[in-house]
Amino acid sequence: MFHVKHEAWGRWGDMLGLEIDAAAAERLDAYERLLLEKALPLGMIGRADREHLRERHVVDSLRAIPLLGPAPKEVVDLGSGAGLPGIPLAIARPDLSFCLTELRGRRVAFLELTVDDLQLRNVRVFPSGAEDLPGPFDVCLSRAFAEPGRAWAVAESLLSPTGKLLFWAGRSFDVTSGTPGGARISVSTAPELADAGPVVIMTRQ
């Protein structure tokens, strides 16, 4: 049963058709506090997003839960930054293994602190570029990492033959002009999130 302070996560879960249990809600609350207290002051998240942090960043990350598929899976978050989308998804899917790649030192330190504080045993931090990471992975995540063509080029080198890239696109994403060569795409939208573009699913043709 949800504690009163976690009911908001339950409402978001119901709205998006997701299951967020009490244990996950507790960790999501703790992660949101870390974002506000540490990531935001260091410029990892824009100050204009302070009042909309949950919807624009954490919930926007969680909407990919149904796209990850069943376990076992190896998932890599390309250029994870403050841990979005990898950490919310790892909290919600403890049955999957996540690798967060990040080059920048302050962000690596924040990710390591977060993984330790939240006791995320299904997460490891890779303090280098995604290009240096040995694969294969079943799913690559790309949110504010690179434009579609570059994201697909990096992901394709890491993915298993049946793997997929989940790419968080802007609202102006055009399927006809935004599809990288060699990729087959489908689109997942979340009309419940006013500021969100689609999550574009890319696989090999």
PDB file of C-alpha atoms in Angstrom:
ATOM      1  CA  MET A   1       0.000   0.000   0.000  1.00  0.00           C
ATOM      2  CA  PHE A   2       1.210   3.524  -0.771  1.00  0.00           C
ATOM      3  CA  HIS A   3       2.118   5.870   2.033  1.00  0.00           C
ATOM      4  CA  VAL A   4       0.369   9.230   1.599  1.00  0.00           C
ATOM      5  CA  LYS A   5       3.566  10.953   0.448  1.00  0.00           C
ATOM      6  CA  HIS A   6       3.979   8.372  -2.343  1.00  0.00           C
ATOM      7  CA  GLU A   7       0.448   8.641  -3.713  1.00  0.00           C
ATOM      8  CA  ALA A   8       1.570  11.067  -6.423  1.00  0.00           C
ATOM      9  CA  TRP A   9       3.747   8.344  -7.947  1.00  0.00           C
ATOM     10  CA  GLY A  10       0.752   6.040  -7.935  1.00  0.00           C
ATOM     11  CA  ARG A  11      -1.278   8.663  -9.794  1.00  0.00           C
ATOM     12  CA  TRP A  12       1.462   9.090 -12.402  1.00  0.00           C
ATOM     13  CA  GLY A  13       1.654   5.316 -12.734  1.00  0.00           C
ATOM     14  CA  ASP A  14      -2.081   5.069 -13.290  1.00  0.00           C
ATOM     15  CA  MET A  15      -2.015   7.909 -15.822  1.00  0.00           C
ATOM     16  CA  LEU A  16       0.758   6.322 -17.886  1.00  0.00           C
ATOM     17  CA  GLY A  17      -0.312   2.720 -17.358  1.00  0.00           C
ATOM     18  CA  LEU A  18       2.802   1.881 -15.289  1.00  0.00           C
ATOM     19  CA  GLU A  19       3.292  -0.112 -12.098  1.00  0.00           C
ATOM     20  CA  ILE A  20       5.238   1.841  -9.462  1.00  0.00           C
ATOM     21  CA  ASP A  21       5.288   0.030  -6.129  1.00  0.00           C
ATOM     22  CA  ALA A  22       5.957   1.567  -2.715  1.00  0.00           C
ATOM     23  CA  ALA A  23       9.632   0.572  -2.653  1.00  0.00           C
ATOM     24  CA  ALA A  24      10.224   2.166  -6.050  1.00  0.00           C
ATOM     25  CA  ALA A  25       8.315   5.296  -4.992  1.00  0.00           C
ATOM     26  CA  GLU A  26      10.567   5.641  -1.933  1.00  0.00           C
ATOM     27  CA  ARG A  27      13.683   5.523  -4.101  1.00  0.00           C
ATOM     28  CA  LEU A  28      12.208   7.873  -6.694  1.00  0.00           C
ATOM     29  CA  ASP A  29      11.521  10.415  -3.931  1.00  0.00           C
ATOM     30  CA  ALA A  30      15.110  10.076  -2.700  1.00  0.00           C
ATOM     31  CA  TYR A  31      16.457  10.472  -6.240  1.00  0.00           C
ATOM     32  CA  GLU A  32      14.349  13.563  -6.816  1.00  0.00           C
ATOM     33  CA  ARG A  33      15.815  15.090  -3.643  1.00  0.00           C
ATOM     34  CA  LEU A  34      19.342  14.394  -4.870  1.00  0.00           C
ATOM     35  CA  LEU A  35      18.533  16.081  -8.178  1.00  0.00           C
ATOM     36  CA  LEU A  36      17.214  19.162  -6.387  1.00  0.00           C
ATOM     37  CA  GLU A  37      19.957  19.372  -3.749  1.00  0.00           C
ATOM     38  CA  LYS A  38      23.023  18.420  -5.801  1.00  0.00           C
ATOM     39  CA  ALA A  39      22.447  18.079  -9.559  1.00  0.00           C
ATOM     40  CA  LEU A  40      20.486  21.284 -10.076  1.00  0.00           C
ATOM     41  CA  PRO A  41      22.956  23.609  -8.240  1.00  0.00           C
ATOM     42  CA  LEU A  42      25.798  22.118 -10.318  1.00  0.00           C
ATOM     43  CA  GLY A  43      23.989  22.896 -13.580  1.00  0.00           C
ATOM     44  CA  MET A  44      23.210  19.299 -14.556  1.00  0.00           C
ATOM     45  CA  ILE A  45      19.550  20.324 -14.855  1.00  0.00           C
ATOM     46  CA  GLY A  46      18.307  23.754 -15.895  1.00  0.00           C
ATOM     47  CA  ARG A  47      17.113  25.980 -13.035  1.00  0.00           C
ATOM     48  CA  ALA A  48      13.940  26.724 -15.008  1.00  0.00           C
ATOM     49  CA  ASP A  49      12.947  23.071 -14.515  1.00  0.00           C
ATOM     50  CA  ARG A  50      13.044  23.204 -10.701  1.00  0.00           C
ATOM     51  CA  GLU A  51       9.246  23.389 -10.332  1.00  0.00           C
ATOM     52  CA  HIS A  52       8.651  20.802 -13.059  1.00  0.00           C
ATOM     53  CA  LEU A  53      11.437  18.360 -12.241  1.00  0.00           C
ATOM     54  CA  ARG A  54       9.209  15.352 -11.655  1.00  0.00           C
ATOM     55  CA  GLU A  55       7.130  15.610 -14.831  1.00  0.00           C
ATOM     56  CA  ARG A  56       9.789  16.861 -17.244  1.00  0.00           C
ATOM     57  CA  HIS A  57      12.599  14.578 -16.153  1.00  0.00           C
ATOM     58  CA  VAL A  58      11.721  11.695 -13.827  1.00  0.00           C
ATOM     59  CA  VAL A  59       8.279  10.785 -15.185  1.00  0.00           C
ATOM     60  CA  ASP A  60       9.471  11.475 -18.735  1.00  0.00           C
ATOM     61  CA  SER A  61      12.151   8.846 -18.125  1.00  0.00           C
ATOM     62  CA  LEU A  62       9.741   6.339 -16.569  1.00  0.00           C
ATOM     63  CA  ARG A  63       7.430   6.279 -19.572  1.00  0.00           C
ATOM     64  CA  ALA A  64       9.931   3.947 -21.276  1.00  0.00           C
ATOM     65  CA  ILE A  65       9.263   1.151 -18.767  1.00  0.00           C
ATOM     66  CA  PRO A  66       6.952  -0.795 -21.134  1.00  0.00           C
ATOM     67  CA  LEU A  67       9.477  -0.447 -23.977  1.00  0.00           C
ATOM     68  CA  LEU A  68      12.294  -2.239 -22.142  1.00  0.00           C
ATOM     69  CA  GLY A  69      10.783  -5.707 -22.452  1.00  0.00           C
ATOM     70  CA  PRO A  70      11.095  -8.714 -20.125  1.00  0.00           C
ATOM     71  CA  ALA A  71      14.187  -9.729 -18.173  1.00  0.00           C
ATOM     72  CA  PRO A  72      16.970 -10.654 -18.463  1.00  0.00           C
ATOM     73  CA  LYS A  73      18.230  -7.578 -20.250  1.00  0.00           C
ATOM     74  CA  GLU A  74      21.429  -5.518 -20.327  1.00  0.00           C
ATOM     75  CA  VAL A  75      20.672  -1.799 -20.711  1.00  0.00           C
ATOM     76  CA  VAL A  76      23.114   1.071 -21.322  1.00  0.00           C
ATOM     77  CA  ASP A  77      22.344   4.770 -20.828  1.00  0.00           C
ATOM     78  CA  LEU A  78      24.452   6.784 -23.291  1.00  0.00           C
ATOM     79  CA  GLY A  79      25.836   9.975 -21.754  1.00  0.00           C
ATOM     80  CA  SER A  80      23.753   9.584 -18.607  1.00  0.00           C
ATOM     81  CA  GLY A  81      24.425  13.058 -17.166  1.00  0.00           C
ATOM     82  CA  ALA A  82      22.440  13.292 -13.941  1.00  0.00           C
ATOM     83  CA  GLY A  83      21.152   9.742 -14.441  1.00  0.00           C
ATOM     84  CA  LEU A  84      18.236  10.463 -16.737  1.00  0.00           C
ATOM     85  CA  PRO A  85      16.675   8.218 -17.931  1.00  0.00           C
ATOM     86  CA  GLY A  86      18.796   5.374 -16.562  1.00  0.00           C
ATOM     87  CA  ILE A  87      18.328   5.785 -12.806  1.00  0.00           C
ATOM     88  CA  PRO A  88      14.504   6.119 -12.745  1.00  0.00           C
ATOM     89  CA  LEU A  89      14.264   3.100 -15.045  1.00  0.00           C
ATOM     90  CA  ALA A  90      16.698   1.096 -12.918  1.00  0.00           C
ATOM     91  CA  ILE A  91      14.619   1.923  -9.837  1.00  0.00           C
ATOM     92  CA  ALA A  92      11.437   0.769 -11.554  1.00  0.00           C
ATOM     93  CA  ARG A  93      13.036  -2.326 -13.139  1.00  0.00           C
ATOM     94  CA  PRO A  94      15.367  -3.933 -10.563  1.00  0.00           C
ATOM     95  CA  ASP A  95      15.224  -7.135 -12.631  1.00  0.00           C
ATOM     96  CA  LEU A  96      17.322  -5.513 -15.399  1.00  0.00           C
ATOM     97  CA  SER A  97      21.032  -4.579 -15.371  1.00  0.00           C
ATOM     98  CA  PHE A  98      21.919  -0.963 -16.196  1.00  0.00           C
ATOM     99  CA  CYS A  99      25.207   0.649 -17.190  1.00  0.00           C
ATOM    100  CA  LEU A 100      25.436   4.456 -17.052  1.00  0.00           C
ATOM    101  CA  THR A 101      28.124   5.940 -19.306  1.00  0.00           C
ATOM    102  CA  GLU A 102      29.401   9.443 -18.573  1.00  0.00           C
ATOM    103  CA  LEU A 103      32.633  11.283 -19.423  1.00  0.00           C
ATOM    104  CA  ARG A 104      32.377  14.382 -17.228  1.00  0.00           C
ATOM    105  CA  GLY A 105      33.891  14.095 -13.762  1.00  0.00           C
ATOM    106  CA  ARG A 106      31.263  15.952 -11.702  1.00  0.00           C
ATOM    107  CA  ARG A 107      28.482  13.960 -13.300  1.00  0.00           C
ATOM    108  CA  VAL A 108      30.325  10.687 -12.733  1.00  0.00           C
ATOM    109  CA  ALA A 109      30.711  11.605  -9.048  1.00  0.00           C
ATOM    110  CA  PHE A 110      27.006  12.422  -8.793  1.00  0.00           C
ATOM    111  CA  LEU A 111      26.039   9.143 -10.451  1.00  0.00           C
ATOM    112  CA  GLU A 112      28.289   7.133  -8.135  1.00  0.00           C
ATOM    113  CA  LEU A 113      26.894   8.946  -5.092  1.00  0.00           C
ATOM    114  CA  THR A 114      23.335   8.300  -6.247  1.00  0.00           C
ATOM    115  CA  VAL A 115      23.892   4.615  -6.969  1.00  0.00           C
ATOM    116  CA  ASP A 116      25.474   4.226  -3.515  1.00  0.00           C
ATOM    117  CA  ASP A 117      22.858   6.259  -1.615  1.00  0.00           C
ATOM    118  CA  LEU A 118      19.935   4.487  -3.264  1.00  0.00           C
ATOM    119  CA  GLN A 119      21.621   1.060  -3.041  1.00  0.00           C
ATOM    120  CA  LEU A 120      20.984   0.330  -6.704  1.00  0.00           C
ATOM    121  CA  ARG A 121      22.657  -3.050  -7.023  1.00  0.00           C
ATOM    122  CA  ASN A 122      21.530  -3.391 -10.639  1.00  0.00           C
ATOM    123  CA  VAL A 123      23.472  -0.284 -11.761  1.00  0.00           C
ATOM    124  CA  ARG A 124      27.129   0.347 -12.585  1.00  0.00           C
ATOM    125  CA  VAL A 125      28.753   3.586 -13.709  1.00  0.00           C
ATOM    126  CA  PHE A 126      31.183   3.557 -16.650  1.00  0.00           C
ATOM    127  CA  PRO A 127      33.329   6.715 -16.386  1.00  0.00           C
ATOM    128  CA  SER A 128      34.216   7.058 -20.052  1.00  0.00           C
ATOM    129  CA  GLY A 129      32.633   7.518 -23.458  1.00  0.00           C
ATOM    130  CA  ALA A 130      30.066   5.037 -24.681  1.00  0.00           C
ATOM    131  CA  GLU A 131      32.339   4.291 -27.640  1.00  0.00           C
ATOM    132  CA  ASP A 132      34.848   2.716 -25.201  1.00  0.00           C
ATOM    133  CA  LEU A 133      32.294   0.353 -23.702  1.00  0.00           C
ATOM    134  CA  PRO A 134      32.321  -3.336 -24.688  1.00  0.00           C
ATOM    135  CA  GLY A 135      28.909  -4.697 -25.676  1.00  0.00           C
ATOM    136  CA  PRO A 136      26.625  -6.204 -26.517  1.00  0.00           C
ATOM    137  CA  PHE A 137      23.567  -4.658 -24.898  1.00  0.00           C
ATOM    138  CA  ASP A 138      19.905  -5.419 -25.442  1.00  0.00           C
ATOM    139  CA  VAL A 139      18.749  -1.800 -25.072  1.00  0.00           C
ATOM    140  CA  CYS A 140      20.496   1.559 -25.471  1.00  0.00           C
ATOM    141  CA  LEU A 141      18.962   4.715 -23.980  1.00  0.00           C
ATOM    142  CA  SER A 142      19.572   8.160 -25.470  1.00  0.00           C
ATOM    143  CA  ARG A 143      18.101  11.241 -23.792  1.00  0.00           C
ATOM    144  CA  ALA A 144      19.840  14.569 -24.507  1.00  0.00           C
ATOM    145  CA  PHE A 145      22.892  12.592 -25.684  1.00  0.00           C
ATOM    146  CA  ALA A 146      23.185  13.385 -29.394  1.00  0.00           C
ATOM    147  CA  GLU A 147      21.153  13.960 -32.538  1.00  0.00           C
ATOM    148  CA  PRO A 148      19.431  10.858 -33.983  1.00  0.00           C
ATOM    149  CA  GLY A 149      22.092   9.915 -36.532  1.00  0.00           C
ATOM    150  CA  ARG A 150      24.972  10.017 -34.066  1.00  0.00           C
ATOM    151  CA  ALA A 151      22.956   8.310 -31.314  1.00  0.00           C
ATOM    152  CA  TRP A 152      22.107   5.468 -33.693  1.00  0.00           C
ATOM    153  CA  ALA A 153      25.733   5.139 -34.879  1.00  0.00           C
ATOM    154  CA  VAL A 154      26.956   4.746 -31.285  1.00  0.00           C
ATOM    155  CA  ALA A 155      24.091   2.458 -30.292  1.00  0.00           C
ATOM    156  CA  GLU A 156      24.417   0.216 -33.334  1.00  0.00           C
ATOM    157  CA  SER A 157      28.008  -0.607 -32.369  1.00  0.00           C
ATOM    158  CA  LEU A 158      26.869  -1.664 -28.878  1.00  0.00           C
ATOM    159  CA  LEU A 159      23.598  -3.468 -29.561  1.00  0.00           C
ATOM    160  CA  SER A 160      23.017  -7.178 -29.910  1.00  0.00           C
ATOM    161  CA  PRO A 161      21.582  -8.244 -33.308  1.00  0.00           C
ATOM    162  CA  THR A 162      18.033  -7.942 -31.959  1.00  0.00           C
ATOM    163  CA  GLY A 163      18.717  -4.937 -29.717  1.00  0.00           C
ATOM    164  CA  LYS A 164      17.049  -1.535 -29.839  1.00  0.00           C
ATOM    165  CA  LEU A 165      17.752   2.115 -29.166  1.00  0.00           C
ATOM    166  CA  LEU A 166      15.203   4.182 -27.237  1.00  0.00           C
ATOM    167  CA  PHE A 167      15.710   7.798 -28.324  1.00  0.00           C
ATOM    168  CA  TRP A 168      13.935  10.645 -26.499  1.00  0.00           C
ATOM    169  CA  ALA A 169      13.075  13.028 -29.352  1.00  0.00           C
ATOM    170  CA  GLY A 170      11.885  16.609 -29.263  1.00  0.00           C
ATOM    171  CA  ARG A 171       8.322  17.572 -30.093  1.00  0.00           C
ATOM    172  CA  SER A 172       9.429  18.674 -33.571  1.00  0.00           C
ATOM    173  CA  PHE A 173      10.853  15.248 -34.495  1.00  0.00           C
ATOM    174  CA  ASP A 174       9.963  14.352 -38.091  1.00  0.00           C
ATOM    175  CA  VAL A 175       9.788  10.639 -38.851  1.00  0.00           C
ATOM    176  CA  THR A 176      10.401  11.189 -42.564  1.00  0.00           C
ATOM    177  CA  SER A 177      13.561  13.289 -42.197  1.00  0.00           C
ATOM    178  CA  GLY A 178      14.798  12.225 -38.767  1.00  0.00           C
ATOM    179  CA  THR A 179      15.321   8.500 -39.375  1.00  0.00           C
ATOM    180  CA  PRO A 180      19.017   7.502 -39.537  1.00  0.00           C
ATOM    181  CA  GLY A 181      20.160   5.305 -42.392  1.00  0.00           C
ATOM    182  CA  GLY A 182      20.033   1.601 -41.623  1.00  0.00           C
ATOM    183  CA  ALA A 183      17.468   1.995 -38.840  1.00  0.00           C
ATOM    184  CA  ARG A 184      13.859   0.877 -38.693  1.00  0.00           C
ATOM    185  CA  ILE A 185      11.777   3.033 -36.369  1.00  0.00           C
ATOM    186  CA  SER A 186       8.517   3.128 -34.466  1.00  0.00           C
ATOM    187  CA  VAL A 187       7.258   5.847 -32.152  1.00  0.00           C
ATOM    188  CA  SER A 188       5.825   5.865 -28.624  1.00  0.00           C
ATOM    189  CA  THR A 189       4.029   9.025 -27.491  1.00  0.00           C
ATOM    190  CA  ALA A 190       2.840  10.229 -24.081  1.00  0.00           C
ATOM    191  CA  PRO A 191       0.045  12.790 -24.574  1.00  0.00           C
ATOM    192  CA  GLU A 192      -0.288  12.965 -20.767  1.00  0.00           C
ATOM    193  CA  LEU A 193       3.048  14.828 -20.644  1.00  0.00           C
ATOM    194  CA  ALA A 194       2.458  18.253 -22.129  1.00  0.00           C
ATOM    195  CA  ASP A 195       6.111  19.068 -22.884  1.00  0.00           C
ATOM    196  CA  ALA A 196       7.251  15.639 -24.053  1.00  0.00           C
ATOM    197  CA  GLY A 197       8.183  14.576 -27.542  1.00  0.00           C
ATOM    198  CA  PRO A 198       8.032  10.923 -28.599  1.00  0.00           C
ATOM    199  CA  VAL A 199      10.327   8.107 -27.601  1.00  0.00           C
ATOM    200  CA  VAL A 200      11.600   6.746 -30.907  1.00  0.00           C
ATOM    201  CA  ILE A 201      12.409   3.032 -30.996  1.00  0.00           C
ATOM    202  CA  MET A 202      15.199   2.208 -33.467  1.00  0.00           C
ATOM    203  CA  THR A 203      16.231  -1.265 -34.560  1.00  0.00           C
ATOM    204  CA  ARG A 204      18.326  -2.645 -37.395  1.00  0.00           C
ATOM    205  CA  GLN A 205      16.546  -3.082 -40.717  1.00  0.00           C
TER     206      GLN A 205
END
